[in-house]
PDB file of C-alpha atoms in Angstrom:
ATOM      1  CA  MET A1404      58.779 133.753 138.902  1.00  0.00           C
ATOM      2  CA  ALA A1405      59.549 134.281 135.224  1.00  0.00           C
ATOM      3  CA  TYR A1406      62.306 132.541 133.297  1.00  0.00           C
ATOM      4  CA  VAL A1407      64.619 134.180 130.735  1.00  0.00           C
ATOM      5  CA  ASP A1408      66.714 132.852 127.861  1.00  0.00           C
ATOM      6  CA  GLY A1409      69.595 135.223 127.124  1.00  0.00           C
ATOM      7  CA  PHE A1410      71.819 135.460 124.043  1.00  0.00           C
ATOM      8  CA  VAL A1411      74.919 137.441 123.034  1.00  0.00           C
ATOM      9  CA  ILE A1412      76.076 137.200 119.412  1.00  0.00           C
ATOM     10  CA  PRO A1413      78.599 138.816 117.089  1.00  0.00           C
ATOM     11  CA  LEU A1414      76.769 140.150 114.041  1.00  0.00           C
ATOM     12  CA  PRO A1415      78.414 141.435 110.865  1.00  0.00           C
ATOM     13  CA  LYS A1416      77.053 144.959 110.444  1.00  0.00           C
ATOM     14  CA  GLU A1417      76.274 144.216 106.792  1.00  0.00           C
ATOM     15  CA  ASN A1418      73.866 141.472 107.965  1.00  0.00           C
ATOM     16  CA  LEU A1419      71.862 143.640 110.369  1.00  0.00           C
ATOM     17  CA  GLU A1420      68.720 143.841 108.222  1.00  0.00           C
ATOM     18  CA  ALA A1421      68.810 140.101 107.474  1.00  0.00           C
ATOM     19  CA  TYR A1422      69.220 139.395 111.196  1.00  0.00           C
ATOM     20  CA  LEU A1423      66.341 141.681 112.161  1.00  0.00           C
ATOM     21  CA  ASP A1424      64.139 140.045 109.520  1.00  0.00           C
ATOM     22  CA  MET A1425      65.024 136.593 110.877  1.00  0.00           C
ATOM     23  CA  SER A1426      64.404 137.793 114.421  1.00  0.00           C
ATOM     24  CA  ARG A1427      60.987 139.217 113.579  1.00  0.00           C
ATOM     25  CA  GLN A1428      59.955 135.883 112.057  1.00  0.00           C
ATOM     26  CA  CYS A1429      61.334 133.861 114.985  1.00  0.00           C
ATOM     27  CA  GLY A1430      59.904 136.274 117.532  1.00  0.00           C
ATOM     28  CA  ALA A1431      56.436 135.941 116.039  1.00  0.00           C
ATOM     29  CA  ILE A1432      56.680 132.158 116.375  1.00  0.00           C
ATOM     30  CA  TRP A1433      57.878 132.331 119.997  1.00  0.00           C
ATOM     31  CA  LYS A1434      55.135 134.818 120.879  1.00  0.00           C
ATOM     32  CA  GLU A1435      52.537 132.660 119.126  1.00  0.00           C
ATOM     33  CA  TYR A1436      53.528 129.760 121.384  1.00  0.00           C
ATOM     34  CA  GLY A1437      53.366 131.873 124.547  1.00  0.00           C
ATOM     35  CA  ALA A1438      56.617 133.769 125.136  1.00  0.00           C
ATOM     36  CA  ARG A1439      55.896 136.929 127.121  1.00  0.00           C
ATOM     37  CA  GLU A1440      58.669 139.077 125.595  1.00  0.00           C
ATOM     38  CA  PHE A1441      61.099 138.748 122.708  1.00  0.00           C
ATOM     39  CA  ARG A1442      63.800 141.435 122.676  1.00  0.00           C
ATOM     40  CA  GLU A1443      66.716 142.222 120.337  1.00  0.00           C
ATOM     41  CA  CYS A1444      69.227 144.938 121.207  1.00  0.00           C
ATOM     42  CA  VAL A1445      72.142 146.069 119.040  1.00  0.00           C
ATOM     43  CA  GLY A1446      75.254 147.329 120.835  1.00  0.00           C
ATOM     44  CA  ASP A1447      75.650 151.088 120.916  1.00  0.00           C
ATOM     45  CA  ASP A1448      77.971 151.699 123.896  1.00  0.00           C
ATOM     46  CA  ILE A1449      80.014 148.508 124.271  1.00  0.00           C
ATOM     47  CA  PRO A1450      83.470 149.253 125.663  1.00  0.00           C
ATOM     48  CA  PRO A1451      86.241 146.765 124.941  1.00  0.00           C
ATOM     49  CA  GLY A1452      87.717 145.098 127.980  1.00  0.00           C
ATOM     50  CA  LYS A1453      91.046 143.657 128.954  1.00  0.00           C
ATOM     51  CA  VAL A1454      89.700 140.809 131.074  1.00  0.00           C
ATOM     52  CA  THR A1455      85.958 140.668 130.362  1.00  0.00           C
ATOM     53  CA  SER A1456      83.539 142.478 128.061  1.00  0.00           C
ATOM     54  CA  PHE A1457      80.803 141.801 125.557  1.00  0.00           C
ATOM     55  CA  PRO A1458      83.267 142.110 122.634  1.00  0.00           C
ATOM     56  CA  LEU A1459      85.685 139.654 124.266  1.00  0.00           C
ATOM     57  CA  SER A1460      82.908 137.215 125.084  1.00  0.00           C
ATOM     58  CA  VAL A1461      82.033 136.705 121.402  1.00  0.00           C
ATOM     59  CA  ASP A1462      85.484 137.319 119.907  1.00  0.00           C
ATOM     60  CA  LEU A1463      84.132 140.402 118.134  1.00  0.00           C
ATOM     61  CA  GLN A1464      85.837 141.012 114.785  1.00  0.00           C
ATOM     62  CA  GLU A1465      86.252 144.117 112.636  1.00  0.00           C
ATOM     63  CA  GLY A1466      82.935 145.050 111.009  1.00  0.00           C
ATOM     64  CA  GLU A1467      80.811 143.273 113.636  1.00  0.00           C
ATOM     65  CA  VAL A1468      78.488 144.543 116.339  1.00  0.00           C
ATOM     66  CA  VAL A1469      77.329 142.823 119.543  1.00  0.00           C
ATOM     67  CA  VAL A1470      73.663 141.821 119.738  1.00  0.00           C
ATOM     68  CA  PHE A1471      72.132 141.158 123.159  1.00  0.00           C
ATOM     69  CA  SER A1472      68.793 139.357 123.132  1.00  0.00           C
ATOM     70  CA  TRP A1473      66.380 137.763 125.538  1.00  0.00           C
ATOM     71  CA  ILE A1474      63.082 135.933 125.655  1.00  0.00           C
ATOM     72  CA  VAL A1475      60.875 135.987 128.762  1.00  0.00           C
ATOM     73  CA  TYR A1476      58.602 133.121 129.779  1.00  0.00           C
ATOM     74  CA  ALA A1477      56.230 132.567 132.695  1.00  0.00           C
ATOM     75  CA  SER A1478      58.358 129.691 134.037  1.00  0.00           C
ATOM     76  CA  ARG A1479      61.093 127.204 133.185  1.00  0.00           C
ATOM     77  CA  ALA A1480      58.477 124.552 132.396  1.00  0.00           C
ATOM     78  CA  GLU A1481      56.680 126.934 130.023  1.00  0.00           C
ATOM     79  CA  ARG A1482      60.013 127.861 128.412  1.00  0.00           C
ATOM     80  CA  ASP A1483      60.836 124.220 127.778  1.00  0.00           C
ATOM     81  CA  ALA A1484      57.404 123.573 126.226  1.00  0.00           C
ATOM     82  CA  ILE A1485      57.509 126.731 124.075  1.00  0.00           C
ATOM     83  CA  ASN A1486      61.049 126.040 122.861  1.00  0.00           C
ATOM     84  CA  ASP A1487      60.110 122.489 121.937  1.00  0.00           C
ATOM     85  CA  LYS A1488      57.136 123.696 119.882  1.00  0.00           C
ATOM     86  CA  ALA A1489      59.058 126.557 118.262  1.00  0.00           C
ATOM     87  CA  MET A1490      62.118 124.491 117.365  1.00  0.00           C
ATOM     88  CA  ASN A1491      59.891 121.855 115.740  1.00  0.00           C
ATOM     89  CA  ASP A1492      57.752 124.377 113.873  1.00  0.00           C
ATOM     90  CA  PRO A1493      58.212 123.936 110.086  1.00  0.00           C
ATOM     91  CA  ARG A1494      58.595 127.724 109.733  1.00  0.00           C
ATOM     92  CA  MET A1495      61.862 127.407 111.686  1.00  0.00           C
ATOM     93  CA  ALA A1496      63.447 124.807 109.374  1.00  0.00           C
ATOM     94  CA  HIS A1497      65.339 127.400 107.322  1.00  0.00           C
ATOM     95  CA  PHE A1498      66.874 128.953 110.448  1.00  0.00           C
ATOM     96  CA  MET A1499      67.917 125.577 111.858  1.00  0.00           C
ATOM     97  CA  ASP A1500      70.550 125.248 109.139  1.00  0.00           C
ATOM     98  CA  PRO A1501      73.686 127.058 110.409  1.00  0.00           C
ATOM     99  CA  THR A1502      74.618 128.047 106.845  1.00  0.00           C
ATOM    100  CA  ASN A1503      71.473 130.226 106.704  1.00  0.00           C
ATOM    101  CA  LEU A1504      72.293 132.238 109.829  1.00  0.00           C
ATOM    102  CA  PRO A1505      73.413 135.863 109.332  1.00  0.00           C
ATOM    103  CA  PHE A1506      75.985 135.420 112.148  1.00  0.00           C
ATOM    104  CA  ASP A1507      78.554 132.884 113.357  1.00  0.00           C
ATOM    105  CA  GLY A1508      76.526 130.608 115.617  1.00  0.00           C
ATOM    106  CA  LYS A1509      79.692 129.055 117.058  1.00  0.00           C
ATOM    107  CA  ARG A1510      80.469 132.360 118.794  1.00  0.00           C
ATOM    108  CA  MET A1511      76.966 132.810 120.245  1.00  0.00           C
ATOM    109  CA  ILE A1512      76.647 132.717 124.031  1.00  0.00           C
ATOM    110  CA  TYR A1513      73.314 131.645 125.471  1.00  0.00           C
ATOM    111  CA  GLY A1514      71.718 130.311 128.621  1.00  0.00           C
ATOM    112  CA  GLY A1515      68.569 130.074 130.701  1.00  0.00           C
ATOM    113  CA  PHE A1516      68.115 132.164 133.825  1.00  0.00           C
ATOM    114  CA  GLU A1517      65.638 132.079 136.681  1.00  0.00           C
ATOM    115  CA  MET A1518      64.447 135.627 137.296  1.00  0.00           C
ATOM    116  CA  MET A1519      64.895 136.632 140.938  1.00  0.00           C
ATOM    117  CA  ILE A1520      63.899 140.311 140.905  1.00  0.00           C
ATOM    118  CA  ASP A1521      61.423 141.978 138.555  1.00  0.00           C
ATOM    119  CA  LEU A1522      60.761 145.615 139.484  1.00  0.00           C
TER     120      LEU A1522
END
């Protein structure tokens, strides 16, 4: 069954185009190395919560929007191999420096998930 890396980030709205440009470049690298899907979604209907919510999860600030992203792989082993290649690709060097990111990487939530149902 497929494997998915998921991400939730707070993105300053003024950095949306820079983020999408970065994502297109990174997505092309991940796809080149074998990722099945590379998706970026910008929050449109994200209600605030009192206990849990996307905004609470990333400590969303004024002028920011939630971005929900995922990458799909054939398996965990393939994900590990693809991530290793992508993260060591010289084209990624600029994005590996946290000062070059268009968002606060310390507030990013991420994790790997084994897909159980795919309809």
